[in-house]
PDB file of C-alpha atoms in Angstrom:
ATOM      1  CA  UNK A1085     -15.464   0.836  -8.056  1.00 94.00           C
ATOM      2  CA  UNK A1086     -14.236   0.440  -5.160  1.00 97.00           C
ATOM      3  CA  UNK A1087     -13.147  -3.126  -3.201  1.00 97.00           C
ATOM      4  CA  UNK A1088     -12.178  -4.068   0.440  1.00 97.00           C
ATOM      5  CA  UNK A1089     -11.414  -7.248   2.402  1.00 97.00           C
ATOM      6  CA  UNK A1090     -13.320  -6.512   5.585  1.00 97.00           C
ATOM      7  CA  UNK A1091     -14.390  -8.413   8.716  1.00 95.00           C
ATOM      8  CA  UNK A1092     -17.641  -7.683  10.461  1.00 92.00           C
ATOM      9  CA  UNK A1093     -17.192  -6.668  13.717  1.00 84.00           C
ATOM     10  CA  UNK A1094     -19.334  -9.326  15.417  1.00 66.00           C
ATOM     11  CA  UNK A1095     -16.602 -11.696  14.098  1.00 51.00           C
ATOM     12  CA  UNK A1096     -13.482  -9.351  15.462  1.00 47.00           C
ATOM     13  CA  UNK A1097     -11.337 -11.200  18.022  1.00 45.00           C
ATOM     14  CA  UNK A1098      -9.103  -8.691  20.500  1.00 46.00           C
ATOM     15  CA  UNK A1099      -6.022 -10.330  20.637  1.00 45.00           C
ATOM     16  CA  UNK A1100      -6.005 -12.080  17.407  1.00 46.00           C
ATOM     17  CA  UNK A1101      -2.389 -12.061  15.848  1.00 46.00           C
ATOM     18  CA  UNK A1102      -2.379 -10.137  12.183  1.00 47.00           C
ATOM     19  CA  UNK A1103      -1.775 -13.252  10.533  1.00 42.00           C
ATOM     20  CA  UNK A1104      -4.044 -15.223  11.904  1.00 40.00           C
ATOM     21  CA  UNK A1105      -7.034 -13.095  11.163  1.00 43.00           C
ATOM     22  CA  UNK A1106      -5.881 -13.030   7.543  1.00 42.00           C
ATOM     23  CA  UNK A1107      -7.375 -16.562   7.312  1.00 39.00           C
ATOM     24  CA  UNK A1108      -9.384 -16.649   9.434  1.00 46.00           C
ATOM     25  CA  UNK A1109     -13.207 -17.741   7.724  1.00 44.00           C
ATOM     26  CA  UNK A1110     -15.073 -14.993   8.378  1.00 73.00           C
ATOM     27  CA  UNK A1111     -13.118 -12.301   6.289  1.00 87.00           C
ATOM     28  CA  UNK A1112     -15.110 -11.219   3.715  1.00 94.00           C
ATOM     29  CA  UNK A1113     -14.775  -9.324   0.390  1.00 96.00           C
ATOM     30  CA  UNK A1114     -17.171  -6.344  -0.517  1.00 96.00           C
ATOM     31  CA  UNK A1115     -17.924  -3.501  -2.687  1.00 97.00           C
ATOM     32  CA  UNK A1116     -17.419  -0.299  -0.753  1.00 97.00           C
ATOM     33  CA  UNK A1117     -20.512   2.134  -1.720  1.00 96.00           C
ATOM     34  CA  UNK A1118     -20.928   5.560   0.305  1.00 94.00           C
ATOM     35  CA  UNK A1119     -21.231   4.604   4.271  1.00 96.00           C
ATOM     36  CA  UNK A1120     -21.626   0.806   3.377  1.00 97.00           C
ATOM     37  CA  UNK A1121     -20.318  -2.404   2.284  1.00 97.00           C
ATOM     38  CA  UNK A1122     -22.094  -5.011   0.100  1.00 97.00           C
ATOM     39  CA  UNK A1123     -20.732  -8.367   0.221  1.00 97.00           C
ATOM     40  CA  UNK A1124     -19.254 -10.548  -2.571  1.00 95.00           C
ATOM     41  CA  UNK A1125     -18.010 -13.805  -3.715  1.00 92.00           C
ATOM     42  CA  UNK A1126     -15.116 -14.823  -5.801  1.00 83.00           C
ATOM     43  CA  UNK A1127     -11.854 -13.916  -5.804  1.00 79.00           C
ATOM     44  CA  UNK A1128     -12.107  -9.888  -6.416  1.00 88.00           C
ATOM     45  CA  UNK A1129      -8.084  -9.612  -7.325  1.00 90.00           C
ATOM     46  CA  UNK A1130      -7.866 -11.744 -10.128  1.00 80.00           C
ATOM     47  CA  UNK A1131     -11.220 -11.227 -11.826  1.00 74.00           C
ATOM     48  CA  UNK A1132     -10.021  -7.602 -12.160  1.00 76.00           C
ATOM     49  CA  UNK A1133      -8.015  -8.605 -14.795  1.00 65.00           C
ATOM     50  CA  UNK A1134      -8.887  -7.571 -18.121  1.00 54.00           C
ATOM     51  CA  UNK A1135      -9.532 -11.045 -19.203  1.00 52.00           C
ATOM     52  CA  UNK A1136     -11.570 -12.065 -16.610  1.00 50.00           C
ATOM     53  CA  UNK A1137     -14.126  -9.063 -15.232  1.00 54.00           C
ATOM     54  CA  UNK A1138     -17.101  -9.893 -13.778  1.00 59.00           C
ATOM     55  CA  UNK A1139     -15.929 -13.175 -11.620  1.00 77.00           C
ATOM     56  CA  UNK A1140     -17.739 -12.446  -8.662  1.00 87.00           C
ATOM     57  CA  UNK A1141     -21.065 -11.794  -7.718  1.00 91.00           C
ATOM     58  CA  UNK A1142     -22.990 -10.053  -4.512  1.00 94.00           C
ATOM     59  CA  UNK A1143     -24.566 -12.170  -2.110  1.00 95.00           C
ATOM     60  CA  UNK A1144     -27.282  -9.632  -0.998  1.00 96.00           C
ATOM     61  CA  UNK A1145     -25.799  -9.095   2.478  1.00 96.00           C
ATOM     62  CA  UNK A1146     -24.163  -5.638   3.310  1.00 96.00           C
ATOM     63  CA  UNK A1147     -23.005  -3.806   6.571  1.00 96.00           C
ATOM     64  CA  UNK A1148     -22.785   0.038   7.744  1.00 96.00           C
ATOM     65  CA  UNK A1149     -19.136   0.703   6.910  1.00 96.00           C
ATOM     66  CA  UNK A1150     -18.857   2.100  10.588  1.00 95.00           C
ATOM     67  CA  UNK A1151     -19.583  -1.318  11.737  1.00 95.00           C
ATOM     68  CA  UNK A1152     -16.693  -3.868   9.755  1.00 96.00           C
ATOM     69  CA  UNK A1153     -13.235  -3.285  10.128  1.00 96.00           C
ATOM     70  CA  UNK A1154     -11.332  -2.471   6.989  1.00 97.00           C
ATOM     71  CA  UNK A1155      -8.009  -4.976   6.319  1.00 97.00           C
ATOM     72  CA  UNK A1156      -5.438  -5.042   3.576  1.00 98.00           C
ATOM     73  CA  UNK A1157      -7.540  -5.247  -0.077  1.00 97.00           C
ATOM     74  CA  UNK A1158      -4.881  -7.265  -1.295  1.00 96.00           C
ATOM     75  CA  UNK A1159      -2.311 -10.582   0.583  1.00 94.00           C
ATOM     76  CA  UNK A1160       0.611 -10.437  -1.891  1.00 97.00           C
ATOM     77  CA  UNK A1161       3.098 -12.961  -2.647  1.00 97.00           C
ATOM     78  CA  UNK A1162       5.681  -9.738  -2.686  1.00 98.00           C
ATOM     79  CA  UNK A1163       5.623  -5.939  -2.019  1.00 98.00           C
ATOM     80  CA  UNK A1164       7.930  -4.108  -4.895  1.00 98.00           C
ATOM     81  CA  UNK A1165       8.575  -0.878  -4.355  1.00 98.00           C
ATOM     82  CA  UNK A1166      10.088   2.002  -5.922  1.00 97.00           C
ATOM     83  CA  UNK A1167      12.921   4.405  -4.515  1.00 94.00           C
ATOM     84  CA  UNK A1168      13.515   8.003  -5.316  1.00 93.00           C
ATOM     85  CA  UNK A1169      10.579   8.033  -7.974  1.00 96.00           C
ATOM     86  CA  UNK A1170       9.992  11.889  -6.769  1.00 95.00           C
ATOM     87  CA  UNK A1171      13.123  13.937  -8.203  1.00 91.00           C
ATOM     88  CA  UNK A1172      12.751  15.851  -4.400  1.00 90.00           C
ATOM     89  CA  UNK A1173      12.534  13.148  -2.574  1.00 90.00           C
ATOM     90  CA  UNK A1174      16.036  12.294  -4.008  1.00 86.00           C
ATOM     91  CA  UNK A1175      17.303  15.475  -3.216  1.00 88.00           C
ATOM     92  CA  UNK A1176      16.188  15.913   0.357  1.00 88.00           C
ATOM     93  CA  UNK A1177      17.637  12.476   1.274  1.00 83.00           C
ATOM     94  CA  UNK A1178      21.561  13.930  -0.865  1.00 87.00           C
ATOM     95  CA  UNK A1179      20.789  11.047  -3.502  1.00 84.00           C
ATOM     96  CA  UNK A1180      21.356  11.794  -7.482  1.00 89.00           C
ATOM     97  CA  UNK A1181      18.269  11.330  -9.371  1.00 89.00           C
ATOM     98  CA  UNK A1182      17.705   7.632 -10.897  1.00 91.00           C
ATOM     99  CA  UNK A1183      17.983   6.921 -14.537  1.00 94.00           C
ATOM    100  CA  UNK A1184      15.790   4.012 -14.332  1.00 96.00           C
ATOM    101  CA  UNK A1185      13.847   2.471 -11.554  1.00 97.00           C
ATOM    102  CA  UNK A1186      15.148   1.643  -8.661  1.00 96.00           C
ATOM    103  CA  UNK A1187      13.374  -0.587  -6.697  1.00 97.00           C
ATOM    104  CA  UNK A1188      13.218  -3.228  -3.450  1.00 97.00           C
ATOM    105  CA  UNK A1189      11.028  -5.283  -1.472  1.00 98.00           C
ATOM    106  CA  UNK A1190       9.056  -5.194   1.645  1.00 98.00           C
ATOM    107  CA  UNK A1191       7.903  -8.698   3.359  1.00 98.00           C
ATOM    108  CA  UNK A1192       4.416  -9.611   3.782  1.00 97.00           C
ATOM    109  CA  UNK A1193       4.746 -10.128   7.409  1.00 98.00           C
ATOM    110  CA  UNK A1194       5.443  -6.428   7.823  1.00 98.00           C
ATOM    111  CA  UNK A1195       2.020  -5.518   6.250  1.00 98.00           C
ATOM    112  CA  UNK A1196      -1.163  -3.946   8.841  1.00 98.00           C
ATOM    113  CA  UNK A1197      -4.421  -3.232   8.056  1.00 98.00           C
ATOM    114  CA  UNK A1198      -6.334   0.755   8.715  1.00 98.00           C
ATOM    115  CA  UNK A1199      -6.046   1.793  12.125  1.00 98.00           C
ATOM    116  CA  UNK A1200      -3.756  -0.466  13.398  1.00 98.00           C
ATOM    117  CA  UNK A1201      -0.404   0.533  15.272  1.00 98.00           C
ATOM    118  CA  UNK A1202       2.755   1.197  13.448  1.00 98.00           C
ATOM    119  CA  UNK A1203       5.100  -0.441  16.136  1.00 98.00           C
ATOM    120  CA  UNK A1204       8.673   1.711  16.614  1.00 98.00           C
ATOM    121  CA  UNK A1205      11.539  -0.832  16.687  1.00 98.00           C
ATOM    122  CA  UNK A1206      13.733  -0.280  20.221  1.00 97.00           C
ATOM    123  CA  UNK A1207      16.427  -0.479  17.649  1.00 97.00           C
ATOM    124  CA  UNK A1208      15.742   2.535  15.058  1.00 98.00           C
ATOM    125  CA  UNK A1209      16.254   5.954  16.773  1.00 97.00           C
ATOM    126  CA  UNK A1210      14.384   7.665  13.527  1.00 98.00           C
ATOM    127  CA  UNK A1211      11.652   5.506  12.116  1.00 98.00           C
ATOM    128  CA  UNK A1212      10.070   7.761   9.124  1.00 98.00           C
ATOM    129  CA  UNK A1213       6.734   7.895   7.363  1.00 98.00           C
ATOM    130  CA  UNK A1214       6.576   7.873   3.434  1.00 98.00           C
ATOM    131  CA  UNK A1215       3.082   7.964   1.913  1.00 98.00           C
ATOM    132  CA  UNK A1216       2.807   6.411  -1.395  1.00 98.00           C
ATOM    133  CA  UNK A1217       0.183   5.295  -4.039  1.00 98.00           C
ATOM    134  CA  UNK A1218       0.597   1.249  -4.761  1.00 98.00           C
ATOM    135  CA  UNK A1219      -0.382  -0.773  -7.797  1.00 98.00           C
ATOM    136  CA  UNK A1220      -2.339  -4.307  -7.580  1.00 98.00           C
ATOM    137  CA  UNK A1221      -1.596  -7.124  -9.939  1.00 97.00           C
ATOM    138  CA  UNK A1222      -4.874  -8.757 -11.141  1.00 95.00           C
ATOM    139  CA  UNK A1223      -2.857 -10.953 -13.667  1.00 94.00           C
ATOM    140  CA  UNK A1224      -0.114 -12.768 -13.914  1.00 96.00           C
ATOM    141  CA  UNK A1225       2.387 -10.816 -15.587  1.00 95.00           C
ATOM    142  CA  UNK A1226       5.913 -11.367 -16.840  1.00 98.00           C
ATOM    143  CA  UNK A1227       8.720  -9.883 -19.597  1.00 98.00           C
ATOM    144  CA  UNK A1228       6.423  -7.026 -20.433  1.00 98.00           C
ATOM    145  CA  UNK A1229       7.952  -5.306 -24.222  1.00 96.00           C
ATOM    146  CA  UNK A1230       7.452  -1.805 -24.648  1.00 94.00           C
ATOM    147  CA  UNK A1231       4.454  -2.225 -27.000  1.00 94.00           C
ATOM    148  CA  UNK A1232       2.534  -4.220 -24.573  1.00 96.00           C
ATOM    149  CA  UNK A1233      -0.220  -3.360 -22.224  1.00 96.00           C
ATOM    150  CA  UNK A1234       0.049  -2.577 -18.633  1.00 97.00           C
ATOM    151  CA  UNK A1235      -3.310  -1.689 -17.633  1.00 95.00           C
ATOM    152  CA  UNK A1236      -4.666  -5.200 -18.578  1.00 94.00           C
ATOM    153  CA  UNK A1237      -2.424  -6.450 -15.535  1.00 96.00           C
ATOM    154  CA  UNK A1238      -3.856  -4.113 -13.037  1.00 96.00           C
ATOM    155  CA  UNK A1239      -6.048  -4.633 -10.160  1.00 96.00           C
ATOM    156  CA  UNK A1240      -6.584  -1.576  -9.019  1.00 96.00           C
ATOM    157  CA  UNK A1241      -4.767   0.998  -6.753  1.00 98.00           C
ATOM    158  CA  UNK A1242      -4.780   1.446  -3.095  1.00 98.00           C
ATOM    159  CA  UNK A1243      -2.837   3.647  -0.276  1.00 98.00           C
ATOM    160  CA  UNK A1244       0.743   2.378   1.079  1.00 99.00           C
ATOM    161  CA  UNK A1245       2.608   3.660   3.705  1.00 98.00           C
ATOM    162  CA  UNK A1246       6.675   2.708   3.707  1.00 98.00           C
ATOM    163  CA  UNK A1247       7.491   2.862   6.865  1.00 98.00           C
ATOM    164  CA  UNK A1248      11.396   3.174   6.833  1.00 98.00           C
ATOM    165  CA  UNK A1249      13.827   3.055   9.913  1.00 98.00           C
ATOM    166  CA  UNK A1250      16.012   5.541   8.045  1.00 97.00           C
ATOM    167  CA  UNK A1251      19.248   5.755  10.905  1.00 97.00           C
ATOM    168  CA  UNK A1252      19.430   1.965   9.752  1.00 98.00           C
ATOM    169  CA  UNK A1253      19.068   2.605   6.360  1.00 96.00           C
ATOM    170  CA  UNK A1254      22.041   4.566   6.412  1.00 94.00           C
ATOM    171  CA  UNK A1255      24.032   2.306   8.592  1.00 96.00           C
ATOM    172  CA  UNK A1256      22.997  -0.951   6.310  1.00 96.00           C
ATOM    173  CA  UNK A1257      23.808   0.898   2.944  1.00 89.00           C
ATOM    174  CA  UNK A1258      21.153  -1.709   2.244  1.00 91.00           C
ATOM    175  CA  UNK A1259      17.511  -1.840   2.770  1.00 95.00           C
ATOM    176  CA  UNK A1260      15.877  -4.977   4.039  1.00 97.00           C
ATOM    177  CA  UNK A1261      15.853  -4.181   7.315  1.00 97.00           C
ATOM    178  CA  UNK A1262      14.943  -0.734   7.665  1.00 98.00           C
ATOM    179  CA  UNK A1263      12.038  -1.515   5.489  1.00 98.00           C
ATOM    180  CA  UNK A1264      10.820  -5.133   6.910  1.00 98.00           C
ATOM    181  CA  UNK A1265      10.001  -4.601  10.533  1.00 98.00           C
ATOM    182  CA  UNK A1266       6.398  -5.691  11.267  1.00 98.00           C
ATOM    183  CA  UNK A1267       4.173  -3.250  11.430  1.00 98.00           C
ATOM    184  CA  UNK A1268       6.294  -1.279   8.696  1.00 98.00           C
ATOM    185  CA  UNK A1269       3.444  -1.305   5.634  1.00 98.00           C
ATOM    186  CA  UNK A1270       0.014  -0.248   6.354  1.00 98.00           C
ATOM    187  CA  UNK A1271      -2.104  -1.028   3.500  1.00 98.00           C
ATOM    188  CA  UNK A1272      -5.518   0.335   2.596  1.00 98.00           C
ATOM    189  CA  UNK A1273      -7.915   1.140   3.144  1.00 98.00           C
ATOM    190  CA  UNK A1274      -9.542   0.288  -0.290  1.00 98.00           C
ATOM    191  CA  UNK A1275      -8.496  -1.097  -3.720  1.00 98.00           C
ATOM    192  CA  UNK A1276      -9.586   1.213  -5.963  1.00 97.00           C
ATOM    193  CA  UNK A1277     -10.532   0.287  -9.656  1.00 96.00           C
ATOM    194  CA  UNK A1278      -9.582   3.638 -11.395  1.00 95.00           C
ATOM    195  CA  UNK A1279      -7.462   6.436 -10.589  1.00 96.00           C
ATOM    196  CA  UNK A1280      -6.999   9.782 -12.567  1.00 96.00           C
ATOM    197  CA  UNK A1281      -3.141  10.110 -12.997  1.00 95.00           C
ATOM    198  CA  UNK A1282      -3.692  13.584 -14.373  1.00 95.00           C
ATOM    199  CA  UNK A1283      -4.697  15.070 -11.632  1.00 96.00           C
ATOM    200  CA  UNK A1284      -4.575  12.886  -9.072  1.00 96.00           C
ATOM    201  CA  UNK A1285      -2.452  13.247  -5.624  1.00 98.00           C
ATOM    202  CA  UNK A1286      -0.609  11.796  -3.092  1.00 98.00           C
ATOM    203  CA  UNK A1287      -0.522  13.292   0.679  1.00 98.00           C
ATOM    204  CA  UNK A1288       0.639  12.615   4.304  1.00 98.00           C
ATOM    205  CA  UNK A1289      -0.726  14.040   7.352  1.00 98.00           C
ATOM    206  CA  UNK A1290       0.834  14.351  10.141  1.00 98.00           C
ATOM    207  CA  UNK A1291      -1.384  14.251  13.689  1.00 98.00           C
ATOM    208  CA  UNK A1292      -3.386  16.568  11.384  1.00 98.00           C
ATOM    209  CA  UNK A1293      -0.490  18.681   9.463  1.00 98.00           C
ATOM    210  CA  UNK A1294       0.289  17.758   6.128  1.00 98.00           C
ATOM    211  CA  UNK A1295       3.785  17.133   5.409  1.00 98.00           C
ATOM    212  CA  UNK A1296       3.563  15.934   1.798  1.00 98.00           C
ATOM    213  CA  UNK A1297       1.404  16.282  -1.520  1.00 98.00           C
ATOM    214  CA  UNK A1298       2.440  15.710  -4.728  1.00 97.00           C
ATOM    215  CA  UNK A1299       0.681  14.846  -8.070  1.00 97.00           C
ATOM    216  CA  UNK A1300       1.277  11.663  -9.967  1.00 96.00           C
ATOM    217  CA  UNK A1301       2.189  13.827 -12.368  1.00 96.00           C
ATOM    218  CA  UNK A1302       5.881  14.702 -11.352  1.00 96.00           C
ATOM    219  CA  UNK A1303       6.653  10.830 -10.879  1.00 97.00           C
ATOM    220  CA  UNK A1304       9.616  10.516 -12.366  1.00 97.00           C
ATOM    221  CA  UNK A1305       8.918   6.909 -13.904  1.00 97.00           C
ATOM    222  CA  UNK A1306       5.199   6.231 -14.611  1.00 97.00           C
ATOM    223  CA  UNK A1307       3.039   3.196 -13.809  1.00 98.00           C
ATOM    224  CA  UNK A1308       3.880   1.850 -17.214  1.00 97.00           C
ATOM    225  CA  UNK A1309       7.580   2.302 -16.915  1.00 97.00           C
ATOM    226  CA  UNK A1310       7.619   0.658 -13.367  1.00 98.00           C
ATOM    227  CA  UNK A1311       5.324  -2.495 -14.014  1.00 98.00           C
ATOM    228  CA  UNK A1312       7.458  -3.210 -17.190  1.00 98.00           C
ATOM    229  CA  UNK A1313      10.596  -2.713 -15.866  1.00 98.00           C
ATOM    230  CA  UNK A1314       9.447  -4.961 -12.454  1.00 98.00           C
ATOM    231  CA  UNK A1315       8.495  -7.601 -14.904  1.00 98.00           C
ATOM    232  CA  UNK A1316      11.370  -8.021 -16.416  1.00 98.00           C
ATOM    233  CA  UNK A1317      13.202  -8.811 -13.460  1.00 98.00           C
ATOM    234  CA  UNK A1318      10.497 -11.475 -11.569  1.00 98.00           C
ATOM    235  CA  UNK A1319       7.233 -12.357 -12.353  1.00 98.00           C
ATOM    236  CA  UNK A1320       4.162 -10.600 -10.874  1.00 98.00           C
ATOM    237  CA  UNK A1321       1.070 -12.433  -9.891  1.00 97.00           C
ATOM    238  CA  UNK A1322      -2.276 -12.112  -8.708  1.00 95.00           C
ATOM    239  CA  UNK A1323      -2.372  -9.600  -4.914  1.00 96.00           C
ATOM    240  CA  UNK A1324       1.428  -8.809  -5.097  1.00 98.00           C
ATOM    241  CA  UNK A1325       1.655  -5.340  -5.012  1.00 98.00           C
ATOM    242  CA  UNK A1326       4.071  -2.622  -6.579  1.00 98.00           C
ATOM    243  CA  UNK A1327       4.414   0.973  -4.650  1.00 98.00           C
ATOM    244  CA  UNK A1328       5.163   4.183  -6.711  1.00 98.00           C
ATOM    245  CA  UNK A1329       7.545   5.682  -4.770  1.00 97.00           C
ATOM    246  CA  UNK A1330       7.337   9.082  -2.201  1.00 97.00           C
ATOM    247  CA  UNK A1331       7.738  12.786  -2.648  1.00 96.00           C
ATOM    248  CA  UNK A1332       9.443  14.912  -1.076  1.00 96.00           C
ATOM    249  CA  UNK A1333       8.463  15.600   2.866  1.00 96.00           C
ATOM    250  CA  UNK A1334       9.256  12.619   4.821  1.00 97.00           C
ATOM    251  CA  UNK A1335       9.569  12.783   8.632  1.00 97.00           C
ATOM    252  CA  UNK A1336      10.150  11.010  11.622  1.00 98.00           C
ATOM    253  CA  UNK A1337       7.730   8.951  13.843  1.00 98.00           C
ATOM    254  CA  UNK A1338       7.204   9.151  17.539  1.00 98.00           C
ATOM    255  CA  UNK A1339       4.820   7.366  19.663  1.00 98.00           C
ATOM    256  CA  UNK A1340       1.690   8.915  20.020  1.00 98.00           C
ATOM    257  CA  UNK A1341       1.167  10.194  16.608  1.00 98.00           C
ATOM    258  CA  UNK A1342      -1.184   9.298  13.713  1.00 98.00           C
ATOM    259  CA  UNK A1343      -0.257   9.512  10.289  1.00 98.00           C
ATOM    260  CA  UNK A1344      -2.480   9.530   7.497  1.00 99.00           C
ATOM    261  CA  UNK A1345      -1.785   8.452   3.893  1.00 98.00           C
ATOM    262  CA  UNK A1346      -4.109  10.286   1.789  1.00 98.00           C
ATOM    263  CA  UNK A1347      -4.722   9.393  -2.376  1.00 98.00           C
ATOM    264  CA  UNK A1348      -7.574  11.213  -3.954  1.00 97.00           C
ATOM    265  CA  UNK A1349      -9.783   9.112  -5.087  1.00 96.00           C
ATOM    266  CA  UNK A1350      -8.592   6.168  -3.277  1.00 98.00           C
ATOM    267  CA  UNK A1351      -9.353   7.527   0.744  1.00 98.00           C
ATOM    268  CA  UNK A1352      -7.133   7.806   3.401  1.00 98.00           C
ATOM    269  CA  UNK A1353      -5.147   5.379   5.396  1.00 98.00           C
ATOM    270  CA  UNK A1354      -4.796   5.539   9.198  1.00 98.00           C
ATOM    271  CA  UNK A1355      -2.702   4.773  11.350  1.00 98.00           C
ATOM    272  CA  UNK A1356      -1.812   5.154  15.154  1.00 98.00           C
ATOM    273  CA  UNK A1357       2.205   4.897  15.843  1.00 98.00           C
ATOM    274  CA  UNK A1358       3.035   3.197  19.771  1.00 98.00           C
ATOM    275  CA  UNK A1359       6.468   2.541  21.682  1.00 97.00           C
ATOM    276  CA  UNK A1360       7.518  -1.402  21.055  1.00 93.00           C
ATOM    277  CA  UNK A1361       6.862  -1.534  25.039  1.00 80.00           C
ATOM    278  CA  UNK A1362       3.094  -0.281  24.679  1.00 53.00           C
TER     279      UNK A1362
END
C-alpha cells in the first residue's frame, strides 16, 4: 500500500510558510490508489508497526490525485542518514570505503514537500543533488541485538533527496551545515509499505537526464545493518526517518533545473531548484 499526507487544494494557502501548513487542520492522511486518494483516520505511521496494523480506518471521502497536493508522508523527530553506503559513491568523492556505517543528521526544518523549490544558499558555490531511498520508523525502537527484528520497526519507505552544499562540506570537514539549509531534504512523494530490495532501484534525473541508478543491491550496509546500528546509538521513534545512502553520480545544482528522485516502486520525487533571490 501506499500512504500520503496530502492537502486538498481548496484548502492550499499561497504564501503559507512550510511549517505552518504542517499543522495546519486541514492536512489530511490517505491511501494513494491509481489517479486518486481515499482519505483516512488515525495516525498512519505508527499503526504500521507490526504490533499495531490496522489503526486507521477510511472515512469514505477521496480526491483525484491531480487535485491535492502531495507533502512529506512522514514529520520526524530526526532525519539519520547514511554516508558513503555506495562503494562508488566513496570513490568519486576520494573517500576509503566505510567499515561500518557512517552516518549524520539532517534537521527537520530543512525538509519540503513534492514540487516545491530547492532554495541555493548565496553562500554554497556547488550545492549537489543525491537521490536516496529512506526508511520510516513505525515503532519505537532502541538497542536492536543482532537476532532481533528490523522489519517489525518499519513504516514503510519513501524517496529522499540530500541536498548537500558540497564546497562547504569540504571547507567544514564537518557536515551540519552543508546538509541543514532549508529547503535541503525533499521528501516524498509517498510512504510506501513494501519495497523489493532484490531488484529494486534508486535513480536521479536530471532536467530529464539521468545521472544515477543503482540497485539496493550493491548497498554496502543493508536496511538491517543500518537500523541496528542507528539504534544503538539513539533511540528511533514513530515518523523519524533513516536515509540509505547515494550511489555514485552526484552533481551540482543550478537554478532553473528540476531534479527528480526516482525509487521503483515508491514514485518519483520532484523538485524545481531557484536562486535564494527568486
Amino acid at each position: 500500500m501506499k500512504f500520503c499526507r496530502f492537502q486538498p487544494q481548496e484548502f492550499a494557502a499561497a504564501g503559507v510558510a512550510r511549517a505552518t501548513q504542517l499543522i495546519r487542520p486541514e492536512l489530511r492522511c490517505g491511501i494513494v490508489t491509481g489517479k486518486e486518494v481515499r482519505e483516512i483516520s488515525g495516525d498512519f505511521i505508527s499503526s504500521l508497526g507490526a504490533s499495531a496494523r490496522g489503526n486507521w480506518s477510511e472515512t469514505g471521502r477521496s480526491w483525484p490525485l491531480d487535485e491535492v497536493k502531495l507533502l512529506p508522508p512522514a514529520v520526524p523527530s530526526k532525519i539519520v542518514c547514511l554516508g558513503r553506503n555506495y562503494a562508488e559513491h566513496a570513490v568519486e568523492l576520494g573517500h576509503p570505503i566505510p567499515k561500518e556505517p557512517l552516518i549524520f543528521l539532517k534537521v527537520q526544518s530543512a525538509i519540503i514537500a513534492p514540487d516545491e523549490p530547492i532554495v541555493l544558499p548565496p553562500i554554497s558555490k556547488r550545492v549537489d543533488y543525491e537521490g536516496e531511498m529512506a526508511v520510516v520508523i513505525g515503532r519505537p525502537c532502541s538497542r536492536l541485538g543482532p537476532a532481533d527484528a528490523v522489519e517489525p520497526y518499519i513504516a514503510g519507505y519513501t524517496c529522499l533527496n540530500d541536498v548537500t552544499a558540497r564546497d562547504l562540506q569540504n571547507t567544514d570537514g564537518q557536515w551540519t551545515r552543508a546538509k541543514g539549509f532549508d529547503t535541503f531534504c525533499p521528501l516524498g512523494p509517498v510512504l510506501a509499505t513494501e519495497l523489493d530490495f532484490s531488484s529494486a532501484t534508486v535513480e536521479t534525473y536530471l532536467n530529464g537526464v539521468r545521472k544515477q541508478s543503482a540497485p539496493f543491491t550493491e548497498m554496502i550496509f543493508s536496511v538491517d545493518v543500518i537500523i541496528r546500528w542507528i539504534s544503538q546509538v539513539m533511540t528511533l521513534v514513530p515518523g523519524d526517518v533513516v536515509s540509505t545512502g547515494t550511489p555514485p553520480g552526484v552533481g551540482p545544482l543550478k537554478a532553473g533545473d528540476v531534479v527528480e528522485v526516482i525509487v521503483s516502486g515508491i514514485g518519483t520525487l520532484r523538485n524545481p531548484v531557484v536562486s535564494f533571490e527568486s
